[in-house]
mmCIF file of C-alpha atoms in Angstrom:
data_model
loop_
_atom_site.group_PDB
_atom_site.id
_atom_site.type_symbol
_atom_site.label_atom_id
_atom_site.label_comp_id
_atom_site.label_asym_id
_atom_site.label_seq_id
_atom_site.Cartn_x
_atom_site.Cartn_y
_atom_site.Cartn_z
ATOM 1 C CA MET R 1221 159.721 74.050 21.566
ATOM 2 C CA SER R 1222 159.749 75.541 25.055
ATOM 3 C CA ASP R 1223 156.114 76.581 24.702
ATOM 4 C CA ILE R 1224 155.160 73.027 23.838
ATOM 5 C CA LEU R 1225 156.973 71.708 26.926
ATOM 6 C CA VAL R 1226 155.176 74.260 29.099
ATOM 7 C CA ASP R 1227 151.811 73.230 27.702
ATOM 8 C CA VAL R 1228 152.590 69.544 28.236
ATOM 9 C CA THR R 1229 153.678 70.221 31.825
ATOM 10 C CA LYS R 1230 150.534 72.207 32.575
ATOM 11 C CA ALA R 1231 148.348 69.484 31.086
ATOM 12 C CA ARG R 1232 150.135 66.833 33.171
ATOM 13 C CA GLU R 1233 149.706 68.879 36.357
ATOM 14 C CA GLU R 1234 146.024 69.503 35.626
ATOM 15 C CA ALA R 1235 145.452 65.809 34.994
ATOM 16 C CA TRP R 1236 147.119 64.944 38.307
ATOM 17 C CA ARG R 1237 144.959 67.437 40.205
ATOM 18 C CA THR R 1238 141.824 66.068 38.535
ATOM 19 C CA VAL R 1239 142.634 62.520 39.624
ATOM 20 C CA VAL R 1240 143.504 63.516 43.198
ATOM 21 C CA LEU R 1241 140.386 65.626 43.622
ATOM 22 C CA ALA R 1242 138.189 62.855 42.216
ATOM 23 C CA GLU R 1243 139.669 60.394 44.717
ATOM 24 C CA PHE R 1244 139.111 62.915 47.521
ATOM 25 C CA ALA R 1245 135.461 63.363 46.494
ATOM 26 C CA THR R 1246 134.962 59.592 46.405
ATOM 27 C CA ALA R 1247 136.377 59.285 49.927
ATOM 28 C CA LEU R 1248 134.042 62.007 51.208
ATOM 29 C CA ALA R 1249 131.054 60.325 49.577
ATOM 30 C CA GLY R 1250 132.037 57.112 51.334
ATOM 31 C CA GLU R 1251 131.836 58.950 54.646
ATOM 32 C CA GLY R 1252 128.219 59.874 53.916
ATOM 33 C CA LEU R 1253 128.707 63.621 53.408
ATOM 34 C CA ALA R 1254 126.055 65.570 51.522
ATOM 35 C CA ALA R 1255 126.623 66.283 47.840
ATOM 36 C CA ASN R 1256 126.787 70.056 48.398
ATOM 37 C CA THR R 1257 129.403 69.619 51.135
ATOM 38 C CA ILE R 1258 131.496 67.353 48.924
ATOM 39 C CA ALA R 1259 131.340 69.886 46.095
ATOM 40 C CA ALA R 1260 132.352 72.763 48.400
ATOM 41 C CA TYR R 1261 135.284 70.825 49.880
ATOM 42 C CA GLY R 1262 136.406 69.869 46.385
ATOM 43 C CA ARG R 1263 136.313 73.477 45.147
ATOM 44 C CA ASP R 1264 138.374 74.642 48.111
ATOM 45 C CA ALA R 1265 140.943 71.874 47.659
ATOM 46 C CA LYS R 1266 141.211 72.665 43.950
ATOM 47 C CA ASP R 1267 141.666 76.351 44.738
ATOM 48 C CA LEU R 1268 144.500 75.522 47.133
ATOM 49 C CA LEU R 1269 146.304 73.239 44.700
ATOM 50 C CA THR R 1270 145.916 75.704 41.841
ATOM 51 C CA ARG R 1271 147.045 78.775 43.775
ATOM 52 C CA LEU R 1272 150.077 76.966 45.190
ATOM 53 C CA ALA R 1273 150.829 75.499 41.747
ATOM 54 C CA VAL R 1274 150.753 71.959 43.128
ATOM 55 C CA GLY R 1275 150.726 69.473 40.261
ATOM 56 C CA SER R 1276 152.476 66.398 41.598
ATOM 57 C CA ALA R 1277 152.745 64.193 44.658
ATOM 58 C CA ALA R 1278 156.152 65.688 45.486
ATOM 59 C CA GLU R 1279 154.793 69.225 45.420
ATOM 60 C CA LEU R 1280 151.828 68.206 47.583
ATOM 61 C CA ALA R 1281 154.197 66.722 50.161
ATOM 62 C CA ALA R 1282 156.153 69.997 50.201
ATOM 63 C CA ILE R 1283 153.195 72.134 51.371
ATOM 64 C CA THR R 1284 153.948 73.831 54.691
ATOM 65 C CA LEU R 1285 151.869 75.432 57.420
ATOM 66 C CA ASP R 1286 152.976 78.855 56.167
ATOM 67 C CA ASP R 1287 151.669 77.990 52.689
ATOM 68 C CA LEU R 1288 148.260 77.186 54.151
ATOM 69 C CA ARG R 1289 148.244 80.350 56.252
ATOM 70 C CA GLN R 1290 149.103 82.505 53.243
ATOM 71 C CA TRP R 1291 146.446 80.819 51.144
ATOM 72 C CA LEU R 1292 143.807 81.434 53.809
ATOM 73 C CA ALA R 1293 145.058 85.011 54.302
ATOM 74 C CA SER R 1294 144.637 85.699 50.580
ATOM 75 C CA HIS R 1295 140.943 84.919 50.901
ATOM 76 C CA THR R 1296 140.720 87.038 54.043
ATOM 77 C CA ASP R 1297 142.224 89.978 52.138
ATOM 78 C CA ARG R 1298 139.512 89.583 49.528
ATOM 79 C CA GLY R 1299 136.954 90.351 52.219
ATOM 80 C CA GLU R 1300 135.291 86.954 52.364
ATOM 81 C CA ALA R 1301 132.785 86.336 55.134
ATOM 82 C CA ARG R 1302 133.851 84.497 58.271
ATOM 83 C CA ALA R 1303 131.549 81.619 57.405
ATOM 84 C CA SER R 1304 133.272 81.167 54.038
ATOM 85 C CA LEU R 1305 136.730 81.342 55.620
ATOM 86 C CA ALA R 1306 135.705 78.811 58.268
ATOM 87 C CA ARG R 1307 134.466 76.449 55.562
ATOM 88 C CA ARG R 1308 137.697 76.850 53.573
ATOM 89 C CA GLY R 1309 139.721 76.033 56.660
ATOM 90 C CA ALA R 1310 137.604 72.951 57.349
ATOM 91 C CA SER R 1311 137.945 71.866 53.721
ATOM 92 C CA ILE R 1312 141.724 72.035 53.736
ATOM 93 C CA LYS R 1313 142.038 70.300 57.083
ATOM 94 C CA ARG R 1314 139.851 67.511 55.717
ATOM 95 C CA PHE R 1315 141.884 67.305 52.512
ATOM 96 C CA MET R 1316 145.226 67.222 54.285
ATOM 97 C CA ARG R 1317 144.081 64.555 56.741
ATOM 98 C CA TRP R 1318 142.897 62.470 53.820
ATOM 99 C CA ALA R 1319 146.196 62.933 51.986
ATOM 100 C CA GLN R 1320 148.132 61.836 55.058
ATOM 101 C CA ARG R 1321 145.947 58.760 55.488
ATOM 102 C CA ARG R 1322 146.643 57.931 51.854
ATOM 103 C CA GLN R 1323 150.386 58.344 52.633
ATOM 104 C CA MET R 1324 150.632 61.059 49.982
ATOM 105 C CA ILE R 1325 152.243 63.411 52.510
ATOM 106 C CA PRO R 1326 154.540 62.539 55.444
ATOM 107 C CA PHE R 1327 152.657 64.710 57.959
ATOM 108 C CA ASP R 1328 149.599 66.949 58.117
ATOM 109 C CA PRO R 1329 150.640 70.648 58.044
ATOM 110 C CA SER R 1330 147.068 71.764 58.749
ATOM 111 C CA GLU R 1331 147.036 70.388 62.298
ATOM 112 C CA ARG R 1332 148.196 73.748 63.658
ATOM 113 C CA LEU R 1333 146.242 75.861 61.180
ATOM 114 C CA ARG R 1334 143.928 78.214 63.047
ATOM 115 C CA THR R 1335 140.765 79.007 61.167
ATOM 116 C CA PRO R 1336 138.019 81.555 61.860
ATOM 117 C CA THR R 1337 134.872 80.347 63.531
ATOM 118 C CA PRO R 1338 131.621 81.144 61.740
ATOM 119 C CA GLY R 1339 129.886 84.205 63.129
ATOM 120 C CA ARG R 1340 126.722 83.440 65.065
ATOM 121 C CA HIS R 1341 123.747 85.755 64.738
ATOM 122 C CA LEU R 1342 120.797 85.830 67.066
ATOM 123 C CA PRO R 1343 117.527 85.338 65.216
ATOM 124 C CA GLU R 1344 115.299 88.351 64.735
ATOM 125 C CA VAL R 1345 112.264 88.306 67.010
ATOM 126 C CA LEU R 1346 108.973 90.137 66.931
ATOM 127 C CA THR R 1347 108.420 93.072 69.230
ATOM 128 C CA ARG R 1348 105.465 92.794 71.601
ATOM 129 C CA PRO R 1349 103.251 95.090 69.438
ATOM 130 C CA GLU R 1350 104.202 93.100 66.326
ATOM 131 C CA ALA R 1351 103.354 89.823 68.058
ATOM 132 C CA LEU R 1352 99.981 91.211 69.165
ATOM 133 C CA ASP R 1353 99.259 92.465 65.648
ATOM 134 C CA LEU R 1354 100.066 89.036 64.246
ATOM 135 C CA MET R 1355 97.768 87.259 66.688
ATOM 136 C CA GLU R 1356 94.946 89.750 66.044
ATOM 137 C CA THR R 1357 95.331 89.228 62.291
ATOM 138 C CA ALA R 1358 95.130 85.469 62.728
ATOM 139 C CA LEU R 1359 92.097 85.835 65.024
ATOM 140 C CA ALA R 1360 90.310 88.050 62.491
ATOM 141 C CA SER R 1361 91.016 85.491 59.789
ATOM 142 C CA ALA R 1362 89.714 82.673 62.009
ATOM 143 C CA ALA R 1363 86.511 84.639 62.618
ATOM 144 C CA GLU R 1364 85.478 83.671 59.091
ATOM 145 C CA MET R 1365 85.185 80.122 60.530
ATOM 146 C CA GLY R 1366 86.885 78.539 57.524
ATOM 147 C CA PRO R 1367 88.584 75.218 58.422
ATOM 148 C CA THR R 1368 92.053 76.260 57.282
ATOM 149 C CA GLU R 1369 91.751 79.647 59.012
ATOM 150 C CA LEU R 1370 90.804 77.942 62.279
ATOM 151 C CA ARG R 1371 93.714 75.551 61.847
ATOM 152 C CA ASP R 1372 96.226 78.312 61.146
ATOM 153 C CA TYR R 1373 95.050 80.328 64.128
ATOM 154 C CA ALA R 1374 95.266 77.311 66.447
ATOM 155 C CA LEU R 1375 98.721 76.476 65.068
ATOM 156 C CA LEU R 1376 99.958 80.023 65.594
ATOM 157 C CA GLU R 1377 98.497 80.312 69.095
ATOM 158 C CA LEU R 1378 100.041 76.988 70.107
ATOM 159 C CA ILE R 1379 103.501 77.860 68.791
ATOM 160 C CA TYR R 1380 103.312 81.292 70.388
ATOM 161 C CA ALA R 1381 102.200 79.842 73.734
ATOM 162 C CA THR R 1382 104.710 76.994 73.932
ATOM 163 C CA GLY R 1383 107.734 78.040 71.871
ATOM 164 C CA MET R 1384 107.762 74.681 70.101
ATOM 165 C CA ARG R 1385 109.217 74.294 66.621
ATOM 166 C CA ILE R 1386 106.927 74.210 63.600
ATOM 167 C CA SER R 1387 108.085 70.671 62.856
ATOM 168 C CA GLU R 1388 107.166 69.638 66.405
ATOM 169 C CA ALA R 1389 103.710 71.173 66.068
ATOM 170 C CA CYS R 1390 103.102 69.367 62.780
ATOM 171 C CA ALA R 1391 104.127 66.054 64.370
ATOM 172 C CA LEU R 1392 101.522 66.335 67.146
ATOM 173 C CA ASN R 1393 98.641 63.886 67.385
ATOM 174 C CA VAL R 1394 95.186 64.682 68.742
ATOM 175 C CA THR R 1395 95.908 62.514 71.771
ATOM 176 C CA SER R 1396 98.934 64.697 72.537
ATOM 177 C CA VAL R 1397 96.581 67.467 73.675
ATOM 178 C CA ASN R 1398 94.941 67.702 77.094
ATOM 179 C CA LEU R 1399 92.576 70.658 76.832
ATOM 180 C CA LEU R 1400 91.240 70.220 80.359
ATOM 181 C CA ASP R 1401 94.659 70.574 82.010
ATOM 182 C CA GLN R 1402 96.009 72.745 79.192
ATOM 183 C CA MET R 1403 99.046 70.521 78.676
ATOM 184 C CA ILE R 1404 100.545 69.028 75.541
ATOM 185 C CA ARG R 1405 103.063 66.221 74.955
ATOM 186 C CA VAL R 1406 105.760 67.235 72.484
ATOM 187 C CA VAL R 1407 108.348 64.952 70.907
ATOM 188 C CA GLY R 1408 111.490 66.933 70.062
ATOM 189 C CA LYS R 1409 114.989 66.235 68.797
ATOM 190 C CA GLY R 1410 116.454 62.893 69.710
ATOM 191 C CA ASN R 1411 112.908 61.559 70.138
ATOM 192 C CA LYS R 1412 112.824 63.156 73.592
ATOM 193 C CA GLU R 1413 109.357 63.798 74.957
ATOM 194 C CA ARG R 1414 108.409 66.760 77.102
ATOM 195 C CA VAL R 1415 105.125 68.025 78.548
ATOM 196 C CA VAL R 1416 104.461 71.717 77.921
ATOM 197 C CA PRO R 1417 101.695 73.918 79.379
ATOM 198 C CA PHE R 1418 99.727 76.418 77.313
ATOM 199 C CA GLY R 1419 97.348 79.222 78.212
ATOM 200 C CA ALA R 1420 93.680 79.964 77.722
ATOM 201 C CA PRO R 1421 93.975 81.665 74.282
ATOM 202 C CA ALA R 1422 95.705 78.607 72.814
ATOM 203 C CA ALA R 1423 93.183 76.315 74.521
ATOM 204 C CA ARG R 1424 90.254 78.231 72.984
ATOM 205 C CA ALA R 1425 91.867 78.189 69.549
ATOM 206 C CA LEU R 1426 92.551 74.451 69.757
ATOM 207 C CA ASP R 1427 89.029 73.735 70.954
ATOM 208 C CA ARG R 1428 87.513 75.608 68.000
ATOM 209 C CA TRP R 1429 89.823 73.785 65.606
ATOM 210 C CA LEU R 1430 89.047 70.361 67.082
ATOM 211 C CA ASN R 1431 85.301 70.906 67.211
ATOM 212 C CA SER R 1432 84.708 72.901 64.029
ATOM 213 C CA GLY R 1433 87.668 73.160 61.676
ATOM 214 C CA ARG R 1434 89.067 69.651 61.834
ATOM 215 C CA PRO R 1435 85.675 67.862 61.468
ATOM 216 C CA ALA R 1436 84.891 70.063 58.451
ATOM 217 C CA ILE R 1437 88.086 68.977 56.690
ATOM 218 C CA ILE R 1438 87.415 65.319 57.520
ATOM 219 C CA ALA R 1439 83.816 65.619 56.290
ATOM 220 C CA GLY R 1440 85.112 66.942 52.975
ATOM 221 C CA MET R 1441 87.350 63.956 52.388
ATOM 222 C CA GLU R 1442 86.125 61.679 49.620
ATOM 223 C CA ASN R 1443 86.648 57.975 48.910
ATOM 224 C CA ARG R 1444 88.384 57.179 52.157
ATOM 225 C CA PRO R 1445 87.291 56.117 55.649
ATOM 226 C CA ARG R 1446 86.390 58.989 57.916
ATOM 227 C CA PRO R 1447 87.935 58.787 61.387
ATOM 228 C CA ASP R 1448 86.183 60.113 64.449
ATOM 229 C CA PRO R 1449 86.249 63.933 64.058
ATOM 230 C CA ARG R 1450 87.851 64.333 67.442
ATOM 231 C CA GLY R 1451 90.299 61.569 66.580
ATOM 232 C CA ARG R 1452 90.751 60.450 70.167
ATOM 233 C CA ASP R 1453 90.868 56.735 69.394
ATOM 234 C CA SER R 1454 94.162 56.796 67.526
ATOM 235 C CA GLU R 1455 97.652 57.743 68.682
ATOM 236 C CA SER R 1456 98.621 58.300 65.049
ATOM 237 C CA ASP R 1457 95.774 60.685 64.226
ATOM 238 C CA PRO R 1458 97.435 64.023 63.360
ATOM 239 C CA LEU R 1459 96.336 67.099 65.244
ATOM 240 C CA PHE R 1460 96.757 69.476 62.307
ATOM 241 C CA LEU R 1461 95.424 68.402 58.914
ATOM 242 C CA GLY R 1462 96.103 69.650 55.417
ATOM 243 C CA GLN R 1463 93.246 70.363 53.037
ATOM 244 C CA ARG R 1464 93.276 66.756 51.807
ATOM 245 C CA GLY R 1465 92.972 65.343 55.291
ATOM 246 C CA SER R 1466 96.565 64.153 55.709
ATOM 247 C CA ARG R 1467 99.029 65.455 58.287
ATOM 248 C CA LEU R 1468 99.920 69.106 57.812
ATOM 249 C CA GLY R 1469 103.467 69.406 56.430
ATOM 250 C CA THR R 1470 106.059 71.787 57.827
ATOM 251 C CA ARG R 1471 106.294 73.618 54.521
ATOM 252 C CA GLN R 1472 102.548 74.249 54.466
ATOM 253 C CA ALA R 1473 102.655 75.366 58.085
ATOM 254 C CA ARG R 1474 105.475 77.825 57.428
ATOM 255 C CA GLU R 1475 103.672 79.215 54.408
ATOM 256 C CA ALA R 1476 100.543 79.756 56.500
ATOM 257 C CA ILE R 1477 102.446 81.610 59.230
ATOM 258 C CA HIS R 1478 104.383 83.697 56.706
ATOM 259 C CA ARG R 1479 101.128 84.569 54.969
ATOM 260 C CA LEU R 1480 99.665 85.837 58.247
ATOM 261 C CA GLY R 1481 102.905 87.648 59.036
ATOM 262 C CA ALA R 1482 102.840 89.425 55.696
#
């Protein structure tokens, strides 16, 4: 008989947790969070409730700051990365704030919970010899005078000369480039525009692309109007083209640079 009561109690507690976590996920979705973030927050909240054996509103209201600290410490003892611990802390803070707003708990015990900050790592950069090797490889490839090789070399030279993001380079239009003054208009984050100088190697690479590579791709386009090869009449004419004549995508650009890097 006692075993049956235990099973019934466990089933009731599990059902309560399922309902609460579903309501929490719905609230997060209403705030516009990404599906992966919602899933991660839900897993962390479920882990907390399960480990602390919380299966009712009364037990949820009884959670203390020490309970949260011990729960987080248990994951620290398991050797989890700082990024994972930081996410767990953020998840529980979010869950507790939500529970308080829903008046499921009288106060939020996570307000004073200190959580690790995610470790920040500087990106790996090429050494000077590696950078020179990469540029020489791209130049040798461009010497074949194929349209895509000329494009990839011009793209690489421009990114190397200016430090712009790949996405920024792909968003450039032909009219963004001033070869005579060796300046380029770049639109970055927040739609902020800046003017960036570039050197002679990038200027030569861009000139070859604009005069040889880009017209060759446009000439190969079928069943569609052909814009002026230099594209200087249109603000929306992309500087870098894919093989089908449309704007070069960031994924294609990354693949091209990785291929040269390999």
